[in-house]
Tab-separated table of C-alpha atoms in Angstrom:
chain	number	residue	atom	x	y	z
A	1	MET	CA	30.400	8.040	55.870
A	2	SER	CA	27.627	9.411	53.671
A	3	ARG	CA	24.038	9.159	54.780
A	4	THR	CA	21.211	7.958	52.558
A	5	ILE	CA	17.974	9.892	52.776
A	6	ALA	CA	14.858	8.547	51.103
A	7	ILE	CA	12.336	11.193	50.165
A	8	VAL	CA	8.931	11.132	48.464
A	9	ALA	CA	6.898	14.003	47.023
A	10	GLY	CA	3.692	13.494	45.094
A	11	GLU	CA	2.830	16.701	43.236
A	12	PRO	CA	4.450	19.881	41.853
A	13	SER	CA	4.176	21.931	45.052
A	14	GLY	CA	5.723	19.064	47.034
A	15	ASP	CA	8.477	18.687	44.452
A	16	LEU	CA	9.451	22.319	44.963
A	17	LEU	CA	9.279	22.093	48.767
A	18	ALA	CA	11.303	18.869	48.799
A	19	SER	CA	13.990	20.319	46.542
A	20	ARG	CA	14.539	23.152	49.031
A	21	ILE	CA	14.885	20.649	51.860
A	22	ILE	CA	17.377	18.584	49.873
A	23	GLN	CA	19.432	21.708	49.235
A	24	GLY	CA	19.356	22.512	52.957
A	25	VAL	CA	20.666	19.054	53.817
A	26	GLN	CA	23.349	19.307	51.141
A	27	VAL	CA	24.720	22.452	52.790
A	28	LYS	CA	25.253	20.564	56.049
A	29	ALA	CA	26.047	17.134	54.548
A	30	PRO	CA	27.374	17.517	50.985
A	31	ASP	CA	27.924	13.765	50.640
A	32	ALA	CA	24.318	12.829	51.492
A	33	VAL	CA	22.628	10.567	48.960
A	34	PHE	CA	18.945	11.078	48.119
A	35	THR	CA	16.618	8.520	46.586
A	36	GLY	CA	12.876	8.018	46.178
A	37	ILE	CA	10.027	9.641	44.253
A	38	GLY	CA	10.183	13.184	42.945
A	39	GLY	CA	9.840	15.578	40.063
A	40	SER	CA	12.112	17.802	38.018
A	41	ASN	CA	13.093	20.119	40.872
A	42	MET	CA	14.211	17.200	43.042
A	43	ALA	CA	15.997	15.528	40.121
A	44	ALA	CA	17.900	18.765	39.521
A	45	THR	CA	19.488	18.435	42.985
A	46	GLY	CA	21.072	15.118	41.966
A	47	MET	CA	18.480	12.901	43.659
A	48	GLN	CA	18.121	9.333	42.361
A	49	ILE	CA	14.530	9.038	41.097
A	50	GLN	CA	13.253	5.493	41.626
A	51	TYR	CA	9.761	6.337	40.350
A	52	PRO	CA	8.556	9.506	38.611
A	53	MET	CA	6.354	11.839	40.618
A	54	ASP	CA	3.569	11.415	38.046
A	55	ALA	CA	2.989	7.969	39.549
A	56	LEU	CA	1.511	9.691	42.628
A	57	THR	CA	-0.039	12.816	41.123
A	58	VAL	CA	-3.704	11.970	41.461
A	59	PHE	CA	-6.538	14.093	42.787
A	60	GLY	CA	-8.681	12.681	45.560
A	61	TYR	CA	-10.600	9.476	45.603
A	62	VAL	CA	-11.906	9.272	42.048
A	63	ASP	CA	-8.538	9.667	40.354
A	64	ALA	CA	-6.977	7.443	43.008
A	65	LEU	CA	-9.451	4.654	42.243
A	66	LYS	CA	-8.740	4.920	38.525
A	67	SER	CA	-4.992	4.830	39.187
A	68	LEU	CA	-5.149	2.255	41.977
A	69	PRO	CA	-3.268	-0.592	40.225
A	70	SER	CA	-0.404	1.731	39.313
A	71	LEU	CA	-0.356	3.280	42.803
A	72	ILE	CA	-0.210	-0.152	44.434
A	73	ARG	CA	2.660	-1.237	42.189
A	74	THR	CA	4.562	1.953	42.963
A	75	TYR	CA	3.928	1.647	46.695
A	76	LYS	CA	4.945	-2.004	46.909
A	77	GLY	CA	7.980	-1.493	44.699
A	78	LEU	CA	9.256	1.477	46.690
A	79	GLN	CA	8.514	-0.178	50.016
A	80	LYS	CA	10.474	-3.276	48.985
A	81	ASN	CA	13.396	-1.172	47.774
A	82	LEU	CA	13.568	0.931	50.926
A	83	LEU	CA	13.314	-2.031	53.286
A	84	GLN	CA	16.232	-3.592	51.408
A	85	GLN	CA	18.266	-0.387	51.134
A	86	ARG	CA	17.485	0.735	54.707
A	87	PRO	CA	18.058	4.486	54.301
A	88	ASP	CA	19.240	6.377	57.361
A	89	VAL	CA	16.013	8.375	57.416
A	90	PHE	CA	12.846	8.678	55.353
A	91	VAL	CA	11.212	12.034	54.580
A	92	GLY	CA	7.653	12.119	53.294
A	93	VAL	CA	6.655	15.449	51.785
A	94	ASP	CA	2.894	15.964	51.899
A	95	ALA	CA	0.985	13.180	49.978
A	96	PRO	CA	-0.294	11.864	53.339
A	97	ASP	CA	-2.333	8.938	52.001
A	98	PHE	CA	0.767	7.452	50.410
A	99	ASN	CA	3.500	8.689	52.724
A	100	LEU	CA	1.928	8.009	56.121
A	101	ARG	CA	1.239	4.398	55.132
A	102	LEU	CA	4.825	3.999	53.963
A	103	GLU	CA	6.169	5.783	57.043
A	104	HIS	CA	4.260	3.406	59.313
A	105	THR	CA	5.951	0.394	57.685
A	106	LEU	CA	9.410	1.948	57.712
A	107	LYS	CA	9.197	3.153	61.299
A	108	ALA	CA	8.097	-0.308	62.436
A	109	ALA	CA	11.217	-1.636	60.668
A	110	GLY	CA	13.436	0.726	62.662
A	111	ILE	CA	13.921	3.430	60.028
A	112	PRO	CA	13.354	6.961	61.407
A	113	THR	CA	10.610	8.858	59.588
A	114	VAL	CA	10.018	12.566	59.089
A	115	HIS	CA	6.826	13.974	57.652
A	116	PHE	CA	7.008	17.454	56.171
A	117	VAL	CA	3.761	19.417	55.775
A	118	GLY	CA	1.239	18.344	58.369
A	119	PRO	CA	-2.104	17.111	57.025
A	120	SER	CA	-4.847	19.642	57.705
A	121	ILE	CA	-6.182	17.771	60.728
A	122	TRP	CA	-7.176	21.164	62.144
A	123	ALA	CA	-9.788	21.300	59.359
A	124	TRP	CA	-10.609	17.705	58.404
A	125	ARG	CA	-10.443	14.313	60.169
A	126	TYR	CA	-8.638	15.178	63.375
A	127	GLU	CA	-8.599	11.470	64.273
A	128	ARG	CA	-5.731	11.026	61.793
A	129	ILE	CA	-3.444	12.251	64.581
A	130	HIS	CA	-3.382	8.689	65.993
A	131	LYS	CA	-2.053	7.245	62.714
A	132	ILE	CA	0.451	10.074	62.510
A	133	ARG	CA	1.739	9.293	66.013
A	134	GLU	CA	2.307	5.660	65.029
A	135	ALA	CA	3.922	6.461	61.675
A	136	VAL	CA	6.044	9.569	62.226
A	137	SER	CA	9.196	10.012	64.268
A	138	HIS	CA	9.142	13.786	63.815
A	139	MET	CA	6.709	16.235	62.206
A	140	LEU	CA	7.903	19.332	60.382
A	141	VAL	CA	5.088	21.875	60.153
A	142	LEU	CA	4.719	24.979	58.029
A	143	PHE	CA	2.527	27.064	60.307
A	144	PRO	CA	3.115	28.113	63.924
A	145	PHE	CA	-0.375	27.215	65.175
A	146	GLU	CA	0.207	23.547	64.259
A	147	THR	CA	2.889	22.925	66.899
A	148	GLU	CA	0.409	23.094	69.771
A	149	ILE	CA	-1.739	20.395	68.143
A	150	TYR	CA	1.094	17.876	67.806
A	151	GLU	CA	2.692	18.672	71.155
A	152	LYS	CA	-0.635	18.057	72.858
A	153	GLU	CA	-0.881	14.661	71.161
A	154	GLY	CA	2.682	13.627	71.994
A	155	VAL	CA	4.130	13.861	68.484
A	156	PRO	CA	7.630	15.405	68.244
A	157	VAL	CA	7.235	18.527	66.124
A	158	THR	CA	9.223	21.487	64.818
A	159	PHE	CA	7.855	24.644	63.202
A	160	VAL	CA	10.186	25.291	60.286
A	161	GLY	CA	8.289	28.085	58.601
A	162	HIS	CA	7.224	27.908	54.996
A	163	PRO	CA	10.082	27.660	52.487
A	164	LEU	CA	8.076	29.739	50.042
A	165	ALA	CA	8.247	32.658	52.453
A	166	ALA	CA	12.028	32.657	52.186
A	167	GLN	CA	12.019	32.219	48.409
A	168	ILE	CA	9.452	34.865	47.511
A	169	PRO	CA	10.719	38.455	47.806
A	170	MET	CA	9.241	40.759	50.416
A	171	ASP	CA	8.899	43.494	47.781
A	172	PRO	CA	7.986	41.903	44.439
A	173	ASP	CA	8.873	43.943	41.365
A	174	PRO	CA	6.082	43.810	38.752
A	175	VAL	CA	8.087	45.828	36.220
A	176	ILE	CA	10.867	43.248	35.963
A	177	ALA	CA	8.346	40.392	35.952
A	178	ARG	CA	6.331	41.905	33.112
A	179	GLU	CA	9.484	42.497	31.112
A	180	SER	CA	10.504	38.849	31.483
A	181	LEU	CA	7.041	37.692	30.382
A	182	GLY	CA	6.765	40.162	27.521
A	183	LEU	CA	3.644	41.745	29.007
A	184	PRO	CA	2.778	45.453	28.717
A	185	GLN	CA	3.600	47.649	31.713
A	186	ASP	CA	0.766	50.162	31.596
A	187	VAL	CA	-2.299	47.899	31.726
A	188	PRO	CA	-4.131	46.144	34.561
A	189	LEU	CA	-3.284	42.449	34.763
A	190	LEU	CA	-5.285	39.639	36.363
A	191	ALA	CA	-3.551	36.319	37.006
A	192	ILE	CA	-5.780	33.275	36.496
A	193	LEU	CA	-4.587	30.107	38.252
A	194	PRO	CA	-6.981	27.208	37.624
A	195	GLY	CA	-4.764	24.561	39.256
A	196	SER	CA	-2.290	21.931	38.117
A	197	ARG	CA	-4.470	18.814	38.114
A	198	ARG	CA	-6.520	17.560	35.185
A	199	SER	CA	-9.728	17.560	37.231
A	200	GLU	CA	-9.107	21.163	38.301
A	201	ILE	CA	-8.718	22.268	34.691
A	202	GLN	CA	-11.917	20.420	33.801
A	203	LEU	CA	-13.950	22.012	36.603
A	204	LEU	CA	-12.414	25.480	36.971
A	205	ALA	CA	-11.128	26.568	33.566
A	206	GLU	CA	-14.591	27.210	32.164
A	207	PRO	CA	-15.986	29.436	34.956
A	208	PHE	CA	-12.635	31.242	35.189
A	209	LEU	CA	-12.634	31.917	31.443
A	210	GLN	CA	-16.266	33.006	31.520
A	211	THR	CA	-15.278	35.419	34.276
A	212	ALA	CA	-12.424	36.762	32.157
A	213	GLN	CA	-14.823	37.282	29.269
A	214	LYS	CA	-17.145	39.337	31.465
A	215	LEU	CA	-14.240	41.314	32.903
A	216	SER	CA	-13.078	42.156	29.370
A	217	LEU	CA	-16.435	43.791	28.740
A	218	HIS	CA	-16.120	45.712	32.003
A	219	ASN	CA	-12.588	46.886	31.165
A	220	PRO	CA	-11.298	46.234	27.611
A	221	GLN	CA	-7.793	47.255	28.740
A	222	LEU	CA	-7.559	44.365	31.204
A	223	HIS	CA	-5.041	41.617	30.408
A	224	PHE	CA	-5.067	38.039	31.718
A	225	ALA	CA	-2.081	35.761	32.387
A	226	VAL	CA	-2.525	32.019	32.949
A	227	PRO	CA	0.316	29.747	34.133
A	228	ILE	CA	0.021	26.108	33.050
A	229	VAL	CA	2.131	23.383	34.660
A	230	ASN	CA	2.934	21.321	31.536
A	231	GLN	CA	2.113	20.724	27.872
A	232	LYS	CA	-0.650	18.223	28.595
A	233	ARG	CA	-2.489	20.628	30.892
A	234	ARG	CA	-1.977	23.413	28.350
A	235	GLU	CA	-3.669	21.349	25.661
A	236	GLU	CA	-6.589	20.660	28.012
A	237	PHE	CA	-6.864	24.330	28.953
A	238	ASN	CA	-6.593	25.547	25.349
A	239	ALA	CA	-9.341	23.158	24.268
A	240	ILE	CA	-11.678	24.860	26.733
A	241	ALA	CA	-10.389	28.378	26.003
A	242	SER	CA	-11.035	27.906	22.276
A	243	LYS	CA	-14.769	28.167	23.009
A	244	TYR	CA	-14.398	31.729	24.265
A	245	SER	CA	-13.344	34.968	22.638
A	246	ILE	CA	-11.182	36.738	25.209
A	247	ALA	CA	-8.978	39.634	24.245
A	248	ASN	CA	-5.558	39.960	25.900
A	249	LEU	CA	-5.415	36.353	27.168
A	250	HIS	CA	-1.833	35.135	27.659
A	251	VAL	CA	-1.154	31.462	28.454
A	252	PHE	CA	2.298	30.486	29.723
A	253	GLU	CA	3.628	26.968	30.081
A	254	ALA	CA	6.026	26.069	32.899
A	255	LYS	CA	9.682	26.634	32.088
A	256	VAL	CA	12.924	25.226	33.422
A	257	SER	CA	14.142	27.929	35.782
A	258	LYS	CA	14.803	28.719	39.413
A	259	SER	CA	11.166	29.622	40.005
A	260	PRO	CA	7.798	28.423	38.644
A	261	ILE	CA	6.149	30.384	35.851
A	262	SER	CA	3.260	31.071	38.235
A	263	TRP	CA	5.628	33.103	40.416
A	264	ASP	CA	6.570	35.349	37.500
A	265	ILE	CA	2.891	35.883	36.778
A	266	LEU	CA	1.977	36.545	40.425
A	267	GLN	CA	4.812	39.051	40.644
A	268	ALA	CA	3.614	40.743	37.478
A	269	CYS	CA	-0.117	40.854	38.193
A	270	ASP	CA	-2.334	43.334	40.018
A	271	ALA	CA	-4.674	40.650	41.402
A	272	ALA	CA	-5.417	36.952	40.969
A	273	LEU	CA	-8.297	34.555	40.510
A	274	VAL	CA	-6.905	31.390	42.032
A	275	ALA	CA	-7.907	27.816	42.793
A	276	SER	CA	-7.797	26.965	46.485
A	277	GLY	CA	-4.506	25.338	47.458
A	278	THR	CA	-0.847	26.249	47.842
A	279	ALA	CA	-1.206	28.889	45.122
A	280	THR	CA	-3.353	31.001	47.445
A	281	LEU	CA	-0.490	31.219	49.929
A	282	GLU	CA	1.941	32.062	47.125
A	283	THR	CA	-0.408	34.832	46.017
A	284	ALA	CA	-0.523	36.226	49.553
A	285	LEU	CA	3.271	36.133	49.818
A	286	PHE	CA	3.445	38.141	46.591
A	287	LYS	CA	1.096	40.633	48.354
A	288	ARG	CA	-1.528	40.396	45.633
A	289	PRO	CA	-5.285	40.704	46.254
A	290	MET	CA	-7.058	37.531	45.245
A	291	VAL	CA	-10.336	35.757	44.785
A	292	ILE	CA	-10.245	32.127	45.920
A	293	SER	CA	-12.494	29.629	44.214
A	294	TYR	CA	-12.948	25.896	43.937
A	295	LYS	CA	-15.351	23.303	42.621
A	296	LEU	CA	-15.715	19.585	43.242
A	297	SER	CA	-17.772	17.231	41.153
A	298	PRO	CA	-20.895	15.963	42.975
A	299	MET	CA	-19.343	12.489	43.248
A	300	MET	CA	-16.091	13.875	44.622
A	301	LYS	CA	-17.970	15.966	47.169
A	302	ARG	CA	-19.977	12.955	48.352
A	303	LEU	CA	-16.839	10.823	48.588
A	304	MET	CA	-15.011	13.467	50.626
A	305	GLU	CA	-17.946	13.832	53.010
A	306	TRP	CA	-18.160	10.053	53.380
A	307	LYS	CA	-14.432	9.636	53.892
A	308	SER	CA	-14.095	12.482	56.380
A	309	GLY	CA	-17.458	12.115	58.095
A	310	GLN	CA	-17.816	15.898	57.705
A	311	ALA	CA	-19.913	18.080	55.432
A	312	LYS	CA	-17.550	21.018	56.000
A	313	PRO	CA	-14.199	21.749	57.689
A	314	TYR	CA	-13.842	22.472	61.418
A	315	VAL	CA	-12.666	25.994	60.628
A	316	PRO	CA	-14.821	28.481	58.692
A	317	TRP	CA	-12.173	29.152	56.039
A	318	VAL	CA	-10.837	27.152	53.104
A	319	GLY	CA	-8.101	29.393	51.706
A	320	LEU	CA	-4.753	29.304	53.503
A	321	PRO	CA	-4.411	33.107	53.757
A	322	ASN	CA	-7.774	33.275	55.531
A	323	VAL	CA	-6.927	30.327	57.780
A	324	LEU	CA	-3.657	31.959	58.837
A	325	LEU	CA	-5.169	35.412	59.300
A	326	LYS	CA	-8.245	33.891	61.002
A	327	GLU	CA	-10.628	36.048	58.991
A	328	PHE	CA	-12.223	36.279	55.566
A	329	ALA	CA	-9.534	38.646	54.360
A	330	VAL	CA	-10.192	37.573	50.768
A	331	PRO	CA	-13.393	36.144	49.280
A	332	GLU	CA	-13.939	32.411	48.940
A	333	LEU	CA	-16.413	31.500	46.211
A	334	LEU	CA	-16.892	27.755	46.254
A	335	GLN	CA	-19.129	25.247	44.500
A	336	ASP	CA	-22.456	26.866	43.512
A	337	GLU	CA	-21.227	30.316	44.562
A	338	ALA	CA	-18.438	30.136	41.963
A	339	THR	CA	-20.524	31.708	39.205
A	340	PRO	CA	-18.960	33.995	36.601
A	341	ASP	CA	-21.022	36.934	37.860
A	342	ASN	CA	-19.918	36.433	41.483
A	343	LEU	CA	-16.310	35.889	40.467
A	344	MET	CA	-16.367	38.980	38.246
A	345	GLN	CA	-17.640	41.272	41.007
A	346	ALA	CA	-15.050	39.960	43.462
A	347	CYS	CA	-12.269	40.398	40.897
A	348	ILE	CA	-13.329	43.978	40.183
A	349	ARG	CA	-12.928	44.791	43.869
A	350	ALA	CA	-9.534	43.070	43.993
A	351	LEU	CA	-8.397	45.125	41.000
A	352	GLU	CA	-9.970	48.507	41.738
A	353	ASP	CA	-10.723	49.073	45.454
A	354	ARG	CA	-7.562	50.939	46.496
A	355	GLU	CA	-8.306	51.052	50.253
A	356	TYR	CA	-9.071	47.330	50.303
A	357	ILE	CA	-5.914	46.561	48.321
A	358	THR	CA	-3.690	48.614	50.650
A	359	ASP	CA	-5.149	46.912	53.729
A	360	LEU	CA	-4.616	43.460	52.236
A	361	LYS	CA	-1.003	44.190	51.370
A	362	GLN	CA	-0.309	45.200	54.971
A	363	LYS	CA	-1.868	41.980	56.266
A	364	PHE	CA	0.017	39.852	53.764
A	365	THR	CA	3.307	41.545	54.652
A	366	GLN	CA	2.847	40.690	58.335
A	367	LEU	CA	1.916	37.133	57.376
A	368	HIS	CA	5.038	36.873	55.234
A	369	TYR	CA	7.298	37.902	58.116
A	370	SER	CA	5.682	35.355	60.448
A	371	LEU	CA	6.369	32.478	58.030
A	372	ARG	CA	9.829	33.572	56.902
A	373	GLN	CA	12.206	31.183	58.613
A	374	ASP	CA	15.317	29.401	57.381
A	375	THR	CA	13.124	26.427	56.583
A	376	ALA	CA	15.713	24.401	54.721
A	377	ALA	CA	18.275	24.722	57.531
A	378	LYS	CA	15.766	23.938	60.291
A	379	ALA	CA	14.413	20.915	58.448
A	380	ALA	CA	17.935	19.688	57.628
A	381	GLU	CA	18.909	19.869	61.294
A	382	VAL	CA	16.024	17.572	62.299
A	383	ILE	CA	16.574	15.172	59.392
A	384	LEU	CA	20.314	14.804	59.967
A	385	LYS	CA	19.855	14.390	63.699
A	386	LEU	CA	17.515	11.441	63.095
A	387	ALA	CA	19.847	10.020	60.444
A	388	LYS	CA	22.720	9.498	62.902
């Protein structure tokens, strides 16, 4: 008898993670049926998409407020469907504001719930652990230090490693990557990753492009490669880029392939200027030096501080590589510190300081090994066990 697994992911990184988990389940249970909310990667596995992932792809409180009517309709519609369909297990991938609320309802109705990617309670709003305990039958966490937190609070938990660590090669080949992108082999290349959300493009594209302009003056041979998640974001980015004259700027839109376009660019580059988020971990797994940056609008910053009751995280780091290494291995230039001059100087070091680059690559290699588990198989084992 086939098992039905409901699964929800709310943004591109979650779509990729969820697709790996689906594939892991399919190896062990080829007849499993998947349904829920997802993107193109999940749809490619044969999953039945009840609502498109775009319905959940909002950034923080401001975008959420603007999209609230649509979010409520999606939530209520999916909740009604799942309570009627009664899947054997529900898997929420990240998107904690949406998924934990849904998981609480489903668990109370007797449907086992799995949450994959633990919210960063180690950095913000630790009190969320109580809601997690009520909503989640089993947590699947990406990082080894998280297991102690959930075990202490009585939440069943399994460290499954990070699926990206198994997908990204230990020894990336920039020559092949540059060939596939049509980029020259004998020039320095800086990847610029301003994020996948509209608000990130609006806040980060300009300082990142201003930085590229300054770097071009420093080294006219330097090339820049920018991955963009879709046509809409590309139009938004190009509108900003049109204000600047930057030689050797290459913009690539996401393609239908086994890996995101950003991976090709990270494999090809010498260093990266990257928005804080999952992309920083991907950059570390590709063993590339990086400069991490981020900006929030004043309103967004005030809302986050109000919502969390914190002016800053519990830990001193923002970027995932630094959190995992427990040091400022790479620079974090945030908010007012994210000036083009500061970003330029940090990028020059990431591109030119050979001793620093060698040391970083060693640290990132060790980090890669620590996270490289058979994530899909481990997650599938937990999911199928609960689905019995």
